[in-house]
Amino acid sequence: MSRAFYPFVEEGQEKKVSARYAARIAVYDDAAAAPRVVVIDPTDVRSYLEEITSEVARLAREQGGHIPFMVIREVVENLIHAYFIEPAISILDNGDTIRFADQGPGIKEKERALEYGTTSATEEMKLYIRGVGSGLPYAQQYLHDHGGTLRIEDNISGGTIVTISMVGESAASPRQAVAQSTPVVIKPQVNLSGRGEQVISYLSEHESVGPKDLVEAFGSSQSTWTRELQTLEQAGIVTKRGQKRFLTPMGQTLL
C-alpha cells in the first residue's frame, strides 16, 4: 500500500540511533572579528536534524538572510550521507551564504548528485530522509531560479563542502569579492589551460556542455572535467543553468 512520507513526521519506525559528533555553526557577523560559534550536541538522528535545521535557519535569518527554511533543511539532511562526521556550518554574507562542511566519505560524482533520482541513501537513512535523490537537486533549482547558487566541493582532507548562496558570484564575501573582481578586469586576457581550450572548442559547436559530454569528446574523467568547468565558471567564462554550462558574453569573446 502506498503512503505519503514527510521527514520528521514518521513515527514508530526509526531506530534509536544517535549522531556521534557535535555540529558547529560559525556565524560571521563581523568581517574583522572571529566568528561566534554555536554547538549542537549529538542526540538521536531525528532531533539532531531538526535542531541543526532550525538553528541554522534562525541564525541566518537573524543576520538578514533570505535562504528559505526548506532549502536549508534539504542540505542539512544531506549530512546523513556523511554519517554526520564533524559537521561544520558557516553563515556568511549577512546570512545569504551558508557553507556546510563534513569529513565523511565525500561525493565522487558531484554532477550526478545534482540530478533528480540519483541517491546513495541506505534503508536505514530512509527512516529519516526521503532518500529519492531530490534534496540537492531541489535546492540547486530553487537557488538558480532565484539568482543564487549551489556548489559542491571536496573538503581539505576528505569529506564534502556544500555552499548555498543567494548573492551573486562577485559578492560572495568581502575577501571573495576582491579576489573575484580581478578576473572581471582581466577576462579578455585569460590564459586558458589546454582543457579550457577544449571546453571552449566544444562550446563553439554546441549550445551547452557537461562533464559527460567532455569525457565522450576528449576522454579523461568526469571529475577532471567538473573541476575544469568550475574553474571556467569562477573566471566568468561559463555559467551553470540546471546541469549544463553555457558560455557567458565574456566567454563568447574568447571564440
Short mmCIF file of C-alpha atoms in Angstrom, two decimals:
data_model
loop_
_atom_site.label_atom_id
_atom_site.label_comp_id
_atom_site.label_asym_id
_atom_site.label_seq_id
_atom_site.Cartn_x
_atom_site.Cartn_y
_atom_site.Cartn_z
CA MET A 1 0.00 0.00 0.00
CA SER A 2 1.35 3.42 -0.90
CA ARG A 3 1.71 6.06 1.77
CA ALA A 4 2.90 9.64 1.95
CA PHE A 5 6.25 10.32 3.53
CA TYR A 6 7.39 13.53 5.16
CA PRO A 7 10.66 13.80 7.06
CA PHE A 8 10.50 14.30 10.82
CA VAL A 9 6.87 13.15 10.98
CA GLU A 10 7.11 9.36 10.62
CA GLU A 11 6.82 7.69 14.00
CA GLY A 12 7.39 4.25 15.37
CA GLN A 13 9.81 3.04 12.69
CA GLU A 14 13.14 4.68 13.36
CA LYS A 15 15.74 3.00 15.47
CA LYS A 16 17.07 4.99 18.39
CA VAL A 17 20.28 5.84 16.61
CA SER A 18 22.23 8.88 17.73
CA ALA A 19 24.72 11.08 15.95
CA ARG A 20 28.25 10.82 17.36
CA TYR A 21 29.64 14.27 16.62
CA ALA A 22 28.61 17.74 17.68
CA ALA A 23 27.67 20.14 14.88
CA ARG A 24 29.37 23.54 14.98
CA ILE A 25 27.72 26.59 13.47
CA ALA A 26 30.01 29.58 12.88
CA VAL A 27 28.32 32.94 12.40
CA TYR A 28 30.50 35.51 10.61
CA ASP A 29 28.65 38.63 11.67
CA ASP A 30 31.75 40.84 11.64
CA ALA A 31 34.37 40.51 8.90
CA ALA A 32 37.01 41.93 11.24
CA ALA A 33 36.38 39.50 14.09
CA ALA A 34 36.42 35.78 14.72
CA PRO A 35 33.03 34.10 14.28
CA ARG A 36 30.78 33.28 17.17
CA VAL A 37 30.18 29.55 17.37
CA VAL A 38 27.02 27.70 18.32
CA VAL A 39 27.38 24.00 19.16
CA ILE A 40 24.61 21.45 18.59
CA ASP A 41 25.32 18.44 20.79
CA PRO A 42 24.81 14.97 19.30
CA THR A 43 21.48 13.33 20.01
CA ASP A 44 19.10 10.98 18.22
CA VAL A 45 19.09 11.48 14.46
CA ARG A 46 15.59 12.92 14.19
CA SER A 47 16.16 15.55 16.89
CA TYR A 48 19.65 16.27 15.59
CA LEU A 49 18.40 17.07 12.08
CA GLU A 50 15.57 19.20 13.41
CA GLU A 51 17.77 21.19 15.76
CA ILE A 52 20.51 21.87 13.21
CA THR A 53 17.98 22.96 10.60
CA SER A 54 16.08 25.22 12.98
CA GLU A 55 19.21 26.81 14.44
CA VAL A 56 20.90 27.44 11.08
CA ALA A 57 17.69 28.94 9.68
CA ARG A 58 17.25 31.12 12.76
CA LEU A 59 20.83 32.37 12.78
CA ALA A 60 20.85 33.06 9.05
CA ARG A 61 17.55 34.96 9.24
CA GLU A 62 18.85 36.84 12.29
CA GLN A 63 21.69 38.10 10.08
CA GLY A 64 19.21 39.19 7.42
CA GLY A 65 19.47 36.14 5.15
CA HIS A 66 16.87 35.12 2.61
CA ILE A 67 17.58 31.41 2.05
CA PRO A 68 14.31 29.54 2.74
CA PHE A 69 13.98 27.05 5.58
CA MET A 70 13.13 24.26 3.12
CA VAL A 71 16.35 24.75 1.15
CA ILE A 72 18.41 24.76 4.35
CA ARG A 73 16.65 21.61 5.52
CA GLU A 74 17.44 19.71 2.33
CA VAL A 75 21.15 20.45 2.67
CA VAL A 76 21.17 19.63 6.39
CA GLU A 77 19.51 16.29 5.64
CA ASN A 78 22.28 15.60 3.12
CA LEU A 79 24.71 15.40 6.07
CA ILE A 80 23.26 11.96 6.79
CA HIS A 81 25.26 10.67 3.80
CA ALA A 82 28.42 11.83 5.61
CA TYR A 83 27.27 9.93 8.73
CA PHE A 84 27.30 13.32 10.49
CA ILE A 85 31.11 13.16 10.80
CA GLU A 86 32.38 16.52 12.10
CA PRO A 87 29.73 18.79 10.55
CA ALA A 88 30.75 22.47 10.47
CA ILE A 89 28.37 25.11 9.14
CA SER A 90 29.40 28.67 8.32
CA ILE A 91 26.93 31.54 7.95
CA LEU A 92 28.34 34.34 5.78
CA ASP A 93 27.27 37.40 3.79
CA ASN A 94 24.65 38.57 6.27
CA GLY A 95 23.04 35.15 6.22
CA ASP A 96 22.78 34.88 2.44
CA THR A 97 25.61 32.34 2.09
CA ILE A 98 25.71 29.13 4.13
CA ARG A 99 28.55 26.61 3.84
CA PHE A 100 28.08 23.03 5.07
CA ALA A 101 31.30 21.05 5.58
CA ASP A 102 31.81 17.49 6.79
CA GLN A 103 34.58 14.88 6.99
CA GLY A 104 32.56 11.96 5.71
CA PRO A 105 33.28 9.70 2.72
CA GLY A 106 32.79 12.53 0.22
CA ILE A 107 30.88 12.65 -3.06
CA LYS A 108 32.76 11.13 -6.00
CA GLU A 109 30.33 12.10 -8.76
CA LYS A 110 29.31 15.62 -7.83
CA GLU A 111 27.42 16.31 -11.05
CA ARG A 112 25.28 13.22 -10.59
CA ALA A 113 24.49 14.23 -7.00
CA LEU A 114 22.62 17.18 -8.53
CA GLU A 115 20.48 15.01 -10.80
CA TYR A 116 16.98 14.13 -9.65
CA GLY A 117 16.63 10.45 -8.77
CA THR A 118 20.31 9.81 -8.01
CA THR A 119 20.80 8.69 -4.41
CA SER A 120 23.07 6.64 -2.18
CA ALA A 121 20.61 6.53 0.72
CA THR A 122 20.55 3.25 2.62
CA GLU A 123 17.44 1.65 4.06
CA GLU A 124 18.34 2.98 7.49
CA MET A 125 18.85 6.51 6.15
CA LYS A 126 15.40 6.40 4.56
CA LEU A 127 13.86 6.28 8.02
CA TYR A 128 14.90 9.93 8.37
CA ILE A 129 15.07 11.38 4.84
CA ARG A 130 13.10 10.84 1.65
CA GLY A 131 16.03 9.02 0.05
CA VAL A 132 14.84 9.50 -3.53
CA GLY A 133 17.57 11.82 -4.80
CA SER A 134 15.56 15.04 -4.62
CA GLY A 135 17.26 17.10 -1.91
CA LEU A 136 20.28 18.73 -3.52
CA PRO A 137 18.67 18.98 -7.00
CA TYR A 138 15.68 20.79 -5.47
CA ALA A 139 17.94 23.14 -3.51
CA GLN A 140 20.03 23.89 -6.60
CA GLN A 141 16.97 24.51 -8.78
CA TYR A 142 15.37 26.84 -6.24
CA LEU A 143 18.56 28.86 -5.84
CA HIS A 144 19.13 29.02 -9.59
CA ASP A 145 15.57 30.24 -10.15
CA HIS A 146 16.12 32.99 -7.58
CA GLY A 147 19.54 34.14 -8.75
CA GLY A 148 21.53 32.05 -6.27
CA THR A 149 23.99 29.19 -6.49
CA LEU A 150 24.75 25.77 -5.02
CA ARG A 151 28.27 24.41 -5.24
CA ILE A 152 29.71 21.03 -4.18
CA GLU A 153 33.44 20.74 -3.48
CA ASP A 154 35.84 18.37 -1.74
CA ASN A 155 36.83 19.25 1.80
CA ILE A 156 40.53 19.67 2.58
CA SER A 157 41.32 16.22 3.99
CA GLY A 158 38.25 14.26 2.98
CA GLY A 159 34.54 14.90 3.05
CA THR A 160 32.40 17.42 1.26
CA ILE A 161 31.59 21.13 1.28
CA VAL A 162 28.19 22.27 0.02
CA THR A 163 27.80 26.04 -0.32
CA ILE A 164 24.42 27.64 -0.94
CA SER A 165 24.16 31.34 -1.63
CA MET A 166 21.61 33.96 -2.59
CA VAL A 167 24.25 36.53 -3.56
CA GLY A 168 25.97 37.00 -6.89
CA GLU A 169 29.29 35.29 -7.51
CA SER A 170 31.18 38.59 -7.28
CA ALA A 171 29.57 39.48 -3.94
CA ALA A 172 30.15 36.22 -2.07
CA SER A 173 32.11 37.83 0.79
CA PRO A 174 34.40 40.83 1.30
CA ARG A 175 37.55 38.84 0.57
CA GLN A 176 35.96 36.78 -2.21
CA ALA A 177 34.65 39.96 -3.80
CA VAL A 178 38.19 41.31 -4.00
CA ALA A 179 39.52 38.02 -5.38
CA GLN A 180 36.75 37.75 -7.95
CA SER A 181 36.94 41.36 -9.07
CA THR A 182 40.32 40.69 -10.68
CA PRO A 183 39.07 38.17 -13.28
CA VAL A 184 36.40 40.68 -14.28
CA VAL A 185 39.16 43.05 -15.33
CA ILE A 186 41.47 40.52 -16.99
CA LYS A 187 38.95 38.23 -18.64
CA PRO A 188 39.87 39.38 -22.19
CA GLN A 189 43.46 38.29 -21.46
CA VAL A 190 42.57 34.99 -19.74
CA ASN A 191 45.15 32.26 -20.32
CA LEU A 192 43.19 29.06 -20.79
CA SER A 193 44.59 25.67 -19.93
CA GLY A 194 44.63 23.00 -22.60
CA ARG A 195 41.42 21.54 -21.22
CA GLY A 196 39.91 25.01 -21.01
CA GLU A 197 40.57 25.46 -24.72
CA GLN A 198 38.89 22.11 -25.38
CA VAL A 199 35.81 23.25 -23.47
CA ILE A 200 35.65 26.47 -25.49
CA SER A 201 36.17 24.48 -28.68
CA TYR A 202 33.28 22.20 -27.75
CA LEU A 203 31.01 25.15 -26.97
CA SER A 204 31.83 26.73 -30.31
CA GLU A 205 29.82 23.89 -31.85
CA HIS A 206 27.33 23.11 -29.09
CA GLU A 207 24.97 25.28 -27.06
CA SER A 208 25.84 23.70 -23.72
CA VAL A 209 28.23 21.23 -22.15
CA GLY A 210 28.51 18.91 -19.16
CA PRO A 211 31.30 16.67 -17.85
CA LYS A 212 29.88 13.59 -19.58
CA ASP A 213 29.89 15.41 -22.92
CA LEU A 214 33.56 16.27 -22.48
CA VAL A 215 34.50 12.73 -21.47
CA GLU A 216 32.89 11.44 -24.65
CA ALA A 217 34.54 14.11 -26.78
CA PHE A 218 38.04 14.24 -25.29
CA GLY A 219 38.45 11.38 -22.79
CA SER A 220 39.75 11.76 -19.20
CA SER A 221 37.39 11.53 -16.18
CA GLN A 222 34.19 13.30 -15.21
CA SER A 223 35.80 14.67 -12.05
CA THR A 224 38.61 16.22 -14.11
CA TRP A 225 36.16 17.97 -16.40
CA THR A 226 33.99 19.02 -13.47
CA ARG A 227 36.98 20.80 -11.93
CA GLU A 228 37.81 22.44 -15.26
CA LEU A 229 34.23 23.66 -15.70
CA GLN A 230 34.22 25.04 -12.16
CA THR A 231 37.45 26.91 -12.91
CA LEU A 232 35.93 28.41 -16.06
CA GLU A 233 32.78 29.28 -14.12
CA GLN A 234 34.79 31.09 -11.45
CA ALA A 235 36.57 33.03 -14.19
CA GLY A 236 33.22 34.13 -15.61
CA ILE A 237 33.72 32.28 -18.91
CA VAL A 238 30.83 29.85 -18.46
CA THR A 239 27.70 29.91 -16.34
CA LYS A 240 25.69 27.00 -14.96
CA ARG A 241 21.99 26.56 -15.67
CA GLY A 242 20.47 23.33 -14.45
CA GLN A 243 23.02 20.57 -15.08
CA LYS A 244 24.79 22.24 -18.03
CA ARG A 245 27.27 25.06 -18.60
CA PHE A 246 26.79 27.80 -21.19
CA LEU A 247 29.15 30.46 -22.47
CA THR A 248 28.76 33.87 -20.87
CA PRO A 249 29.08 37.01 -23.01
CA MET A 250 32.72 37.13 -21.91
CA GLY A 251 33.14 33.51 -22.94
CA GLN A 252 31.72 34.37 -26.35
CA THR A 253 34.56 36.84 -26.87
CA LEU A 254 37.07 34.01 -26.50
CA LEU A 255 35.66 32.34 -29.59
#
